[in-house]
Amino acid sequence: MHNNLQKFQDYLLKEKNYSVHTALAYGKDLEFFQQFLDGNFDKTALEEVSYTLVRSWIVFMVDAGVSNSSVNRKMSSLKSFYKFLLKTKQIEVSPLSKHKALKTPKKVQIPFSEDELDNVLTHVVYKEGFDGVRDKLVIEMFYSTGIRRSELIGLQLKNVDLSGGQIKVLGKRQKERIVPLLPLMIDQLKLYLDERKVLKSIVDADFLFLLSNGNKLNETFVYRLINDYFSNVSEKVKRSPHMLRHTFATHMLNHGADLNSIKELLGHSSLASTQVYTHSSLTELKNVYQSAHPRNQK
């Protein structure tokens, strides 16, 4: 098993371009399953597992209070592992070939309103100097481009093209995409870059966004930044960078952008991922429908 686990993780990293974090998480899930097998089924090897044994693990986890979404994530790890064993011809049929994911409640995420965004970008008082200029630019960047938190943190100076009005973003699985910048973003970037030049020391010089000590941003800092500023203008419980990505997509839809364009801007590999944002646009869609359909004009 350990030999196959190492090969599987190498496959995820090198062939599937998964992050180290994801490959390790998949490995942990497989180790947990192996421990369950060792404790209950006389050390059955993962390569010899039947769906009955997988089902026993699912029942064990559910009884232990593991959430359906966590169980589904572990099953996703198993599915990938058995696909790898099929690909390398170590098994002929995956024990999960007919597995169906457990049902999970759909969480409807309420995006920020346009008024809330207007308030945070025009009425909130920002700190003086570098910190304030950076904070506002971070919020503007999330809302104007829809990029992920990890993409914003990893954005490099060389990939910001002010004259072309665009940025090159490195997304999931090392996929690059070009995202256009609004004219007001270009002005704010110039202002930020001027402030950035006068920092006393710059440690992570390649990165666009820095802390005042010259290091690049980290995930906790970015989360707190968004949460703190939006707590001034919003009562919503969820005030995260991802909520700004969600808001970007929803507001674009509300103003007539088509799903395919939003898919490209967000860096989604399939339209199904983008369609999650249509739910919060249903109210707007109904209003457009009522006012635009010929049968309602009579």
PDB file of C-alpha atoms in Angstrom:
ATOM      1  CA  MET A   1       0.000   0.000   0.000  1.00  0.00           C
ATOM      2  CA  HIS A   2       2.718   2.495   0.975  1.00  0.00           C
ATOM      3  CA  ASN A   3       4.487   2.060  -2.350  1.00  0.00           C
ATOM      4  CA  ASN A   4       1.235   2.604  -4.225  1.00  0.00           C
ATOM      5  CA  LEU A   5       0.326   5.564  -2.021  1.00  0.00           C
ATOM      6  CA  GLN A   6       3.622   7.281  -2.851  1.00  0.00           C
ATOM      7  CA  LYS A   7       3.155   6.592  -6.567  1.00  0.00           C
ATOM      8  CA  PHE A   8      -0.424   7.880  -6.363  1.00  0.00           C
ATOM      9  CA  GLN A   9       0.674  11.120  -4.705  1.00  0.00           C
ATOM     10  CA  ASP A  10       3.439  11.583  -7.311  1.00  0.00           C
ATOM     11  CA  TYR A  11       0.794  11.051 -10.006  1.00  0.00           C
ATOM     12  CA  LEU A  12      -1.451  13.737  -8.436  1.00  0.00           C
ATOM     13  CA  LEU A  13       1.422  16.209  -8.212  1.00  0.00           C
ATOM     14  CA  LYS A  14       3.143  15.590 -11.539  1.00  0.00           C
ATOM     15  CA  GLU A  15       0.403  14.447 -13.911  1.00  0.00           C
ATOM     16  CA  LYS A  16      -2.722  16.020 -12.433  1.00  0.00           C
ATOM     17  CA  ASN A  17      -0.954  19.201 -11.239  1.00  0.00           C
ATOM     18  CA  TYR A  18      -2.646  19.032  -7.824  1.00  0.00           C
ATOM     19  CA  SER A  19      -1.187  21.101  -4.997  1.00  0.00           C
ATOM     20  CA  VAL A  20       1.017  19.479  -2.339  1.00  0.00           C
ATOM     21  CA  HIS A  21      -1.721  20.258   0.205  1.00  0.00           C
ATOM     22  CA  THR A  22      -4.332  18.332  -1.830  1.00  0.00           C
ATOM     23  CA  ALA A  23      -2.040  15.366  -2.485  1.00  0.00           C
ATOM     24  CA  LEU A  24      -1.284  15.084   1.250  1.00  0.00           C
ATOM     25  CA  ALA A  25      -4.996  15.326   2.113  1.00  0.00           C
ATOM     26  CA  TYR A  26      -5.811  12.499  -0.321  1.00  0.00           C
ATOM     27  CA  GLY A  27      -3.015  10.429   1.218  1.00  0.00           C
ATOM     28  CA  LYS A  28      -4.367  11.002   4.747  1.00  0.00           C
ATOM     29  CA  ASP A  29      -7.857   9.861   3.667  1.00  0.00           C
ATOM     30  CA  LEU A  30      -6.396   6.648   2.277  1.00  0.00           C
ATOM     31  CA  GLU A  31      -4.395   6.057   5.441  1.00  0.00           C
ATOM     32  CA  PHE A  32      -7.539   6.507   7.559  1.00  0.00           C
ATOM     33  CA  PHE A  33      -9.330   3.939   5.393  1.00  0.00           C
ATOM     34  CA  GLN A  34      -6.416   1.525   5.735  1.00  0.00           C
ATOM     35  CA  GLN A  35      -6.480   1.951   9.521  1.00  0.00           C
ATOM     36  CA  PHE A  36     -10.215   1.180   9.519  1.00  0.00           C
ATOM     37  CA  LEU A  37      -9.583  -1.963   7.454  1.00  0.00           C
ATOM     38  CA  ASP A  38      -6.702  -3.060   9.689  1.00  0.00           C
ATOM     39  CA  GLY A  39      -8.846  -2.686  12.789  1.00  0.00           C
ATOM     40  CA  ASN A  40     -11.928  -4.420  11.449  1.00  0.00           C
ATOM     41  CA  PHE A  41     -11.095  -6.728   8.549  1.00  0.00           C
ATOM     42  CA  ASP A  42      -7.799  -8.466   9.261  1.00  0.00           C
ATOM     43  CA  LYS A  43      -5.549  -6.071   7.391  1.00  0.00           C
ATOM     44  CA  THR A  44      -7.230  -6.149   3.974  1.00  0.00           C
ATOM     45  CA  ALA A  45      -5.077  -4.322   1.411  1.00  0.00           C
ATOM     46  CA  LEU A  46      -6.614  -1.274  -0.304  1.00  0.00           C
ATOM     47  CA  GLU A  47      -5.940  -2.904  -3.671  1.00  0.00           C
ATOM     48  CA  GLU A  48      -8.258  -5.820  -2.755  1.00  0.00           C
ATOM     49  CA  VAL A  49     -11.213  -3.870  -1.370  1.00  0.00           C
ATOM     50  CA  SER A  50     -14.855  -4.481  -2.318  1.00  0.00           C
ATOM     51  CA  TYR A  51     -17.610  -1.860  -2.195  1.00  0.00           C
ATOM     52  CA  THR A  52     -19.064  -3.675   0.839  1.00  0.00           C
ATOM     53  CA  LEU A  53     -15.955  -2.683   2.826  1.00  0.00           C
ATOM     54  CA  VAL A  54     -16.142   0.897   1.550  1.00  0.00           C
ATOM     55  CA  ARG A  55     -19.797   0.973   2.584  1.00  0.00           C
ATOM     56  CA  SER A  56     -18.838  -0.275   6.070  1.00  0.00           C
ATOM     57  CA  TRP A  57     -16.423   2.646   6.401  1.00  0.00           C
ATOM     58  CA  ILE A  58     -19.127   5.108   5.315  1.00  0.00           C
ATOM     59  CA  VAL A  59     -21.537   3.695   7.936  1.00  0.00           C
ATOM     60  CA  PHE A  60     -18.776   3.823  10.574  1.00  0.00           C
ATOM     61  CA  MET A  61     -18.055   7.497   9.801  1.00  0.00           C
ATOM     62  CA  VAL A  62     -21.711   8.547   9.712  1.00  0.00           C
ATOM     63  CA  ASP A  63     -22.320   6.775  13.053  1.00  0.00           C
ATOM     64  CA  ALA A  64     -19.313   8.646  14.473  1.00  0.00           C
ATOM     65  CA  GLY A  65     -20.899  11.965  13.500  1.00  0.00           C
ATOM     66  CA  VAL A  66     -18.733  12.759  10.449  1.00  0.00           C
ATOM     67  CA  SER A  67     -20.679  15.144   8.180  1.00  0.00           C
ATOM     68  CA  ASN A  68     -21.924  13.971   4.772  1.00  0.00           C
ATOM     69  CA  SER A  69     -19.744  16.532   3.012  1.00  0.00           C
ATOM     70  CA  SER A  70     -16.629  15.215   4.824  1.00  0.00           C
ATOM     71  CA  VAL A  71     -17.580  11.629   3.936  1.00  0.00           C
ATOM     72  CA  ASN A  72     -18.033  12.691   0.291  1.00  0.00           C
ATOM     73  CA  ARG A  73     -14.577  14.294   0.291  1.00  0.00           C
ATOM     74  CA  LYS A  74     -13.029  11.054   1.557  1.00  0.00           C
ATOM     75  CA  MET A  75     -14.911   9.087  -1.119  1.00  0.00           C
ATOM     76  CA  SER A  76     -13.535  11.489  -3.714  1.00  0.00           C
ATOM     77  CA  SER A  77     -10.005  10.613  -2.517  1.00  0.00           C
ATOM     78  CA  LEU A  78     -10.797   6.894  -2.761  1.00  0.00           C
ATOM     79  CA  LYS A  79     -12.309   7.293  -6.229  1.00  0.00           C
ATOM     80  CA  SER A  80      -9.163   9.039  -7.460  1.00  0.00           C
ATOM     81  CA  PHE A  81      -6.950   6.325  -5.962  1.00  0.00           C
ATOM     82  CA  TYR A  82      -8.901   3.520  -7.645  1.00  0.00           C
ATOM     83  CA  LYS A  83      -8.904   5.409 -10.942  1.00  0.00           C
ATOM     84  CA  PHE A  84      -5.110   5.517 -10.599  1.00  0.00           C
ATOM     85  CA  LEU A  85      -5.014   1.742  -9.942  1.00  0.00           C
ATOM     86  CA  LEU A  86      -7.191   1.189 -13.035  1.00  0.00           C
ATOM     87  CA  LYS A  87      -4.920   3.412 -15.112  1.00  0.00           C
ATOM     88  CA  THR A  88      -1.842   1.501 -13.947  1.00  0.00           C
ATOM     89  CA  LYS A  89      -3.675  -1.816 -14.590  1.00  0.00           C
ATOM     90  CA  GLN A  90      -3.436  -2.995 -10.975  1.00  0.00           C
ATOM     91  CA  ILE A  91      -7.197  -3.575 -10.757  1.00  0.00           C
ATOM     92  CA  GLU A  92      -9.844  -4.266 -13.396  1.00  0.00           C
ATOM     93  CA  VAL A  93     -12.881  -2.672 -11.720  1.00  0.00           C
ATOM     94  CA  SER A  94     -13.081   0.177  -9.224  1.00  0.00           C
ATOM     95  CA  PRO A  95     -14.957  -0.740  -6.032  1.00  0.00           C
ATOM     96  CA  LEU A  96     -16.510   2.731  -6.220  1.00  0.00           C
ATOM     97  CA  SER A  97     -17.726   2.482  -9.819  1.00  0.00           C
ATOM     98  CA  LYS A  98     -21.385   2.579  -8.751  1.00  0.00           C
ATOM     99  CA  HIS A  99     -21.012   4.706  -5.614  1.00  0.00           C
ATOM    100  CA  LYS A 100     -23.359   7.675  -5.256  1.00  0.00           C
ATOM    101  CA  ALA A 101     -22.385  10.635  -3.084  1.00  0.00           C
ATOM    102  CA  LEU A 102     -24.321  11.240   0.129  1.00  0.00           C
ATOM    103  CA  LYS A 103     -26.812  14.084  -0.027  1.00  0.00           C
ATOM    104  CA  THR A 104     -25.667  17.363   1.476  1.00  0.00           C
ATOM    105  CA  PRO A 105     -27.834  20.401   2.168  1.00  0.00           C
ATOM    106  CA  LYS A 106     -27.275  23.121  -0.410  1.00  0.00           C
ATOM    107  CA  LYS A 107     -26.075  26.294   1.244  1.00  0.00           C
ATOM    108  CA  VAL A 108     -27.423  29.359  -0.497  1.00  0.00           C
ATOM    109  CA  GLN A 109     -24.744  31.986  -0.100  1.00  0.00           C
ATOM    110  CA  ILE A 110     -26.038  35.536  -0.002  1.00  0.00           C
ATOM    111  CA  PRO A 111     -23.599  37.855  -1.773  1.00  0.00           C
ATOM    112  CA  PHE A 112     -22.905  41.414  -0.700  1.00  0.00           C
ATOM    113  CA  SER A 113     -25.302  43.962  -2.182  1.00  0.00           C
ATOM    114  CA  GLU A 114     -24.162  46.691  -4.566  1.00  0.00           C
ATOM    115  CA  ASP A 115     -24.905  49.227  -1.805  1.00  0.00           C
ATOM    116  CA  GLU A 116     -22.622  47.353   0.614  1.00  0.00           C
ATOM    117  CA  LEU A 117     -19.805  47.381  -1.957  1.00  0.00           C
ATOM    118  CA  ASP A 118     -20.372  51.045  -2.698  1.00  0.00           C
ATOM    119  CA  ASN A 119     -20.243  51.818   1.038  1.00  0.00           C
ATOM    120  CA  VAL A 120     -17.023  49.898   1.675  1.00  0.00           C
ATOM    121  CA  LEU A 121     -15.276  51.430  -1.340  1.00  0.00           C
ATOM    122  CA  THR A 122     -16.468  55.041  -1.039  1.00  0.00           C
ATOM    123  CA  HIS A 123     -17.575  55.766   2.537  1.00  0.00           C
ATOM    124  CA  VAL A 124     -15.348  53.677   4.807  1.00  0.00           C
ATOM    125  CA  VAL A 125     -12.309  55.567   6.093  1.00  0.00           C
ATOM    126  CA  TYR A 126      -9.043  53.777   5.249  1.00  0.00           C
ATOM    127  CA  LYS A 127      -5.746  54.148   7.105  1.00  0.00           C
ATOM    128  CA  GLU A 128      -3.230  56.730   5.939  1.00  0.00           C
ATOM    129  CA  GLY A 129      -0.384  55.737   3.619  1.00  0.00           C
ATOM    130  CA  PHE A 130       0.640  52.321   2.350  1.00  0.00           C
ATOM    131  CA  ASP A 131      -1.664  50.138   4.505  1.00  0.00           C
ATOM    132  CA  GLY A 132      -4.829  52.023   3.571  1.00  0.00           C
ATOM    133  CA  VAL A 133      -4.028  52.162  -0.149  1.00  0.00           C
ATOM    134  CA  ARG A 134      -3.206  48.435  -0.169  1.00  0.00           C
ATOM    135  CA  ASP A 135      -6.326  47.449   1.788  1.00  0.00           C
ATOM    136  CA  LYS A 136      -8.637  49.307  -0.578  1.00  0.00           C
ATOM    137  CA  LEU A 137      -6.858  47.866  -3.614  1.00  0.00           C
ATOM    138  CA  VAL A 138      -7.214  44.309  -2.250  1.00  0.00           C
ATOM    139  CA  ILE A 139     -10.988  44.770  -1.855  1.00  0.00           C
ATOM    140  CA  GLU A 140     -11.247  46.387  -5.288  1.00  0.00           C
ATOM    141  CA  MET A 141      -9.178  43.605  -6.857  1.00  0.00           C
ATOM    142  CA  PHE A 142     -11.436  40.884  -5.447  1.00  0.00           C
ATOM    143  CA  TYR A 143     -14.619  42.661  -6.499  1.00  0.00           C
ATOM    144  CA  SER A 144     -13.379  43.824  -9.920  1.00  0.00           C
ATOM    145  CA  THR A 145     -11.764  40.576 -11.051  1.00  0.00           C
ATOM    146  CA  GLY A 146     -13.357  37.754  -9.013  1.00  0.00           C
ATOM    147  CA  ILE A 147      -9.973  36.139  -8.323  1.00  0.00           C
ATOM    148  CA  ARG A 148      -9.447  33.623  -5.535  1.00  0.00           C
ATOM    149  CA  ARG A 149      -7.639  34.493  -2.294  1.00  0.00           C
ATOM    150  CA  SER A 150      -4.662  32.249  -3.193  1.00  0.00           C
ATOM    151  CA  GLU A 151      -4.478  33.860  -6.655  1.00  0.00           C
ATOM    152  CA  LEU A 152      -4.406  37.371  -5.188  1.00  0.00           C
ATOM    153  CA  ILE A 153      -1.680  36.425  -2.691  1.00  0.00           C
ATOM    154  CA  GLY A 154       0.373  34.759  -5.451  1.00  0.00           C
ATOM    155  CA  LEU A 155      -0.025  37.608  -7.975  1.00  0.00           C
ATOM    156  CA  GLN A 156       3.425  38.644  -9.177  1.00  0.00           C
ATOM    157  CA  LEU A 157       4.541  42.101 -10.285  1.00  0.00           C
ATOM    158  CA  LYS A 158       5.698  40.771 -13.663  1.00  0.00           C
ATOM    159  CA  ASN A 159       2.144  39.561 -14.383  1.00  0.00           C
ATOM    160  CA  VAL A 160       0.558  42.989 -13.936  1.00  0.00           C
ATOM    161  CA  ASP A 161       0.310  44.730 -17.324  1.00  0.00           C
ATOM    162  CA  LEU A 162      -0.853  48.290 -16.681  1.00  0.00           C
ATOM    163  CA  SER A 163      -0.439  49.460 -20.291  1.00  0.00           C
ATOM    164  CA  GLY A 164      -2.434  46.452 -21.547  1.00  0.00           C
ATOM    165  CA  GLY A 165      -4.960  46.807 -18.732  1.00  0.00           C
ATOM    166  CA  GLN A 166      -4.774  43.177 -17.616  1.00  0.00           C
ATOM    167  CA  ILE A 167      -3.279  40.703 -15.155  1.00  0.00           C
ATOM    168  CA  LYS A 168      -2.088  37.141 -15.652  1.00  0.00           C
ATOM    169  CA  VAL A 169      -3.481  34.922 -12.900  1.00  0.00           C
ATOM    170  CA  LEU A 170      -2.123  31.517 -11.892  1.00  0.00           C
ATOM    171  CA  GLY A 171      -5.151  29.450 -10.901  1.00  0.00           C
ATOM    172  CA  LYS A 172      -5.846  25.935  -9.694  1.00  0.00           C
ATOM    173  CA  ARG A 173      -3.632  23.192 -11.106  1.00  0.00           C
ATOM    174  CA  GLN A 174      -1.219  25.821 -12.439  1.00  0.00           C
ATOM    175  CA  LYS A 175      -3.671  27.021 -15.111  1.00  0.00           C
ATOM    176  CA  GLU A 176      -2.982  30.548 -16.302  1.00  0.00           C
ATOM    177  CA  ARG A 177      -5.679  32.980 -17.407  1.00  0.00           C
ATOM    178  CA  ILE A 178      -5.764  36.636 -18.424  1.00  0.00           C
ATOM    179  CA  VAL A 179      -8.161  38.877 -16.510  1.00  0.00           C
ATOM    180  CA  PRO A 180      -8.914  42.438 -17.709  1.00  0.00           C
ATOM    181  CA  LEU A 181      -8.659  45.431 -15.365  1.00  0.00           C
ATOM    182  CA  LEU A 182     -11.155  48.272 -15.111  1.00  0.00           C
ATOM    183  CA  PRO A 183      -9.651  51.761 -15.739  1.00  0.00           C
ATOM    184  CA  LEU A 184     -10.191  52.762 -12.078  1.00  0.00           C
ATOM    185  CA  MET A 185      -8.214  49.653 -11.045  1.00  0.00           C
ATOM    186  CA  ILE A 186      -5.268  50.781 -13.161  1.00  0.00           C
ATOM    187  CA  ASP A 187      -5.269  54.177 -11.392  1.00  0.00           C
ATOM    188  CA  GLN A 188      -5.427  52.507  -7.975  1.00  0.00           C
ATOM    189  CA  LEU A 189      -2.617  50.110  -8.899  1.00  0.00           C
ATOM    190  CA  LYS A 190      -0.390  53.044  -9.906  1.00  0.00           C
ATOM    191  CA  LEU A 191      -1.125  54.745  -6.584  1.00  0.00           C
ATOM    192  CA  TYR A 192      -0.337  51.543  -4.683  1.00  0.00           C
ATOM    193  CA  LEU A 193       2.908  50.926  -6.598  1.00  0.00           C
ATOM    194  CA  ASP A 194       4.067  54.462  -5.702  1.00  0.00           C
ATOM    195  CA  GLU A 195       3.379  53.745  -2.010  1.00  0.00           C
ATOM    196  CA  ARG A 196       5.075  50.339  -2.315  1.00  0.00           C
ATOM    197  CA  LYS A 197       8.308  51.940  -3.533  1.00  0.00           C
ATOM    198  CA  VAL A 198       8.783  53.821  -0.259  1.00  0.00           C
ATOM    199  CA  LEU A 199       8.600  50.754   2.008  1.00  0.00           C
ATOM    200  CA  LYS A 200      11.721  50.536   4.178  1.00  0.00           C
ATOM    201  CA  SER A 201      12.510  46.953   3.223  1.00  0.00           C
ATOM    202  CA  ILE A 202      11.010  44.586   0.687  1.00  0.00           C
ATOM    203  CA  VAL A 203      11.521  40.875   1.332  1.00  0.00           C
ATOM    204  CA  ASP A 204       9.203  39.262  -1.232  1.00  0.00           C
ATOM    205  CA  ALA A 205       9.983  41.644  -4.102  1.00  0.00           C
ATOM    206  CA  ASP A 206       8.397  39.461  -6.809  1.00  0.00           C
ATOM    207  CA  PHE A 207       4.903  39.710  -5.326  1.00  0.00           C
ATOM    208  CA  LEU A 208       2.476  42.559  -5.965  1.00  0.00           C
ATOM    209  CA  PHE A 209       0.738  42.651  -2.594  1.00  0.00           C
ATOM    210  CA  LEU A 210       2.904  43.093   0.487  1.00  0.00           C
ATOM    211  CA  LEU A 211       2.566  43.628   4.215  1.00  0.00           C
ATOM    212  CA  SER A 212       4.143  46.830   5.521  1.00  0.00           C
ATOM    213  CA  ASN A 213       7.176  44.752   6.662  1.00  0.00           C
ATOM    214  CA  GLY A 214       7.875  43.791   3.037  1.00  0.00           C
ATOM    215  CA  ASN A 215       6.659  40.181   3.247  1.00  0.00           C
ATOM    216  CA  LYS A 216       3.947  38.894   0.927  1.00  0.00           C
ATOM    217  CA  LEU A 217       0.399  38.608   2.234  1.00  0.00           C
ATOM    218  CA  ASN A 218      -0.837  35.450   3.957  1.00  0.00           C
ATOM    219  CA  GLU A 219      -4.288  33.829   3.974  1.00  0.00           C
ATOM    220  CA  THR A 220      -5.178  34.809   7.559  1.00  0.00           C
ATOM    221  CA  PHE A 221      -4.281  38.452   6.970  1.00  0.00           C
ATOM    222  CA  VAL A 222      -6.411  38.641   3.806  1.00  0.00           C
ATOM    223  CA  TYR A 223      -9.379  36.970   5.490  1.00  0.00           C
ATOM    224  CA  ARG A 224      -9.188  39.384   8.432  1.00  0.00           C
ATOM    225  CA  LEU A 225      -8.840  42.387   6.126  1.00  0.00           C
ATOM    226  CA  ILE A 226     -12.083  41.537   4.282  1.00  0.00           C
ATOM    227  CA  ASN A 227     -13.928  40.569   7.450  1.00  0.00           C
ATOM    228  CA  ASP A 228     -12.911  43.743   9.306  1.00  0.00           C
ATOM    229  CA  TYR A 229     -13.794  46.219   6.564  1.00  0.00           C
ATOM    230  CA  PHE A 230     -17.105  44.575   5.679  1.00  0.00           C
ATOM    231  CA  SER A 231     -18.152  44.379   9.334  1.00  0.00           C
ATOM    232  CA  ASN A 232     -18.543  48.176   9.045  1.00  0.00           C
ATOM    233  CA  VAL A 233     -21.104  47.945   6.246  1.00  0.00           C
ATOM    234  CA  SER A 234     -22.705  44.480   6.422  1.00  0.00           C
ATOM    235  CA  GLU A 235     -24.642  42.402   8.944  1.00  0.00           C
ATOM    236  CA  LYS A 236     -23.904  39.202   7.000  1.00  0.00           C
ATOM    237  CA  VAL A 237     -22.321  36.392   9.001  1.00  0.00           C
ATOM    238  CA  LYS A 238     -20.070  35.317   6.137  1.00  0.00           C
ATOM    239  CA  ARG A 239     -17.660  38.100   5.216  1.00  0.00           C
ATOM    240  CA  SER A 240     -14.829  36.344   3.412  1.00  0.00           C
ATOM    241  CA  PRO A 241     -12.678  36.801   0.291  1.00  0.00           C
ATOM    242  CA  HIS A 242     -14.669  33.985  -1.345  1.00  0.00           C
ATOM    243  CA  MET A 243     -17.868  35.939  -0.719  1.00  0.00           C
ATOM    244  CA  LEU A 244     -16.397  38.777  -2.790  1.00  0.00           C
ATOM    245  CA  ARG A 245     -15.712  36.319  -5.627  1.00  0.00           C
ATOM    246  CA  HIS A 246     -19.323  35.177  -5.294  1.00  0.00           C
ATOM    247  CA  THR A 247     -20.485  38.801  -5.309  1.00  0.00           C
ATOM    248  CA  PHE A 248     -18.446  39.589  -8.440  1.00  0.00           C
ATOM    249  CA  ALA A 249     -20.109  36.733 -10.341  1.00  0.00           C
ATOM    250  CA  THR A 250     -23.613  37.561  -9.098  1.00  0.00           C
ATOM    251  CA  HIS A 251     -23.395  41.284  -9.887  1.00  0.00           C
ATOM    252  CA  MET A 252     -21.983  40.514 -13.354  1.00  0.00           C
ATOM    253  CA  LEU A 253     -24.910  38.161 -14.015  1.00  0.00           C
ATOM    254  CA  ASN A 254     -27.400  40.719 -12.725  1.00  0.00           C
ATOM    255  CA  HIS A 255     -26.029  43.258 -15.200  1.00  0.00           C
ATOM    256  CA  GLY A 256     -26.330  40.963 -18.198  1.00  0.00           C
ATOM    257  CA  ALA A 257     -22.984  39.104 -18.478  1.00  0.00           C
ATOM    258  CA  ASP A 258     -23.352  35.591 -19.870  1.00  0.00           C
ATOM    259  CA  LEU A 259     -22.315  32.509 -17.903  1.00  0.00           C
ATOM    260  CA  ASN A 260     -19.567  31.502 -20.330  1.00  0.00           C
ATOM    261  CA  SER A 261     -17.798  34.863 -19.949  1.00  0.00           C
ATOM    262  CA  ILE A 262     -18.030  34.649 -16.163  1.00  0.00           C
ATOM    263  CA  LYS A 263     -16.714  31.063 -16.307  1.00  0.00           C
ATOM    264  CA  GLU A 264     -13.616  32.282 -18.177  1.00  0.00           C
ATOM    265  CA  LEU A 265     -13.042  35.200 -15.806  1.00  0.00           C
ATOM    266  CA  LEU A 266     -13.376  32.981 -12.724  1.00  0.00           C
ATOM    267  CA  GLY A 267     -11.095  30.287 -14.167  1.00  0.00           C
ATOM    268  CA  HIS A 268     -13.644  27.500 -13.800  1.00  0.00           C
ATOM    269  CA  SER A 269     -12.963  24.361 -15.818  1.00  0.00           C
ATOM    270  CA  SER A 270     -16.660  23.573 -16.289  1.00  0.00           C
ATOM    271  CA  LEU A 271     -19.850  25.584 -16.572  1.00  0.00           C
ATOM    272  CA  ALA A 272     -21.382  23.537 -13.740  1.00  0.00           C
ATOM    273  CA  SER A 273     -19.050  25.283 -11.256  1.00  0.00           C
ATOM    274  CA  THR A 274     -20.218  28.698 -12.470  1.00  0.00           C
ATOM    275  CA  GLN A 275     -23.908  27.854 -12.397  1.00  0.00           C
ATOM    276  CA  VAL A 276     -23.888  27.872  -8.598  1.00  0.00           C
ATOM    277  CA  TYR A 277     -23.846  31.669  -8.862  1.00  0.00           C
ATOM    278  CA  THR A 278     -27.129  31.775 -10.800  1.00  0.00           C
ATOM    279  CA  HIS A 279     -29.154  30.894  -7.692  1.00  0.00           C
ATOM    280  CA  SER A 280     -28.657  34.271  -6.082  1.00  0.00           C
ATOM    281  CA  SER A 281     -29.548  35.990  -9.360  1.00  0.00           C
ATOM    282  CA  LEU A 282     -32.981  34.365  -9.554  1.00  0.00           C
ATOM    283  CA  THR A 283     -34.758  37.363  -7.998  1.00  0.00           C
ATOM    284  CA  GLU A 284     -33.165  39.663 -10.540  1.00  0.00           C
ATOM    285  CA  LEU A 285     -33.925  37.171 -13.302  1.00  0.00           C
ATOM    286  CA  LYS A 286     -37.605  37.034 -12.305  1.00  0.00           C
ATOM    287  CA  ASN A 287     -37.803  40.828 -12.387  1.00  0.00           C
ATOM    288  CA  VAL A 288     -36.246  40.930 -15.874  1.00  0.00           C
ATOM    289  CA  TYR A 289     -38.556  38.113 -16.995  1.00  0.00           C
ATOM    290  CA  GLN A 290     -41.693  39.869 -15.702  1.00  0.00           C
ATOM    291  CA  SER A 291     -40.770  43.160 -17.322  1.00  0.00           C
ATOM    292  CA  ALA A 292     -39.445  41.763 -20.606  1.00  0.00           C
ATOM    293  CA  HIS A 293     -41.736  38.881 -21.615  1.00  0.00           C
ATOM    294  CA  PRO A 294     -44.208  39.935 -24.341  1.00  0.00           C
ATOM    295  CA  ARG A 295     -47.055  37.981 -22.702  1.00  0.00           C
ATOM    296  CA  ASN A 296     -46.737  40.205 -19.642  1.00  0.00           C
ATOM    297  CA  GLN A 297     -47.062  43.403 -21.663  1.00  0.00           C
ATOM    298  CA  LYS A 298     -50.710  42.831 -22.563  1.00  0.00           C
TER     299      LYS A 298
END
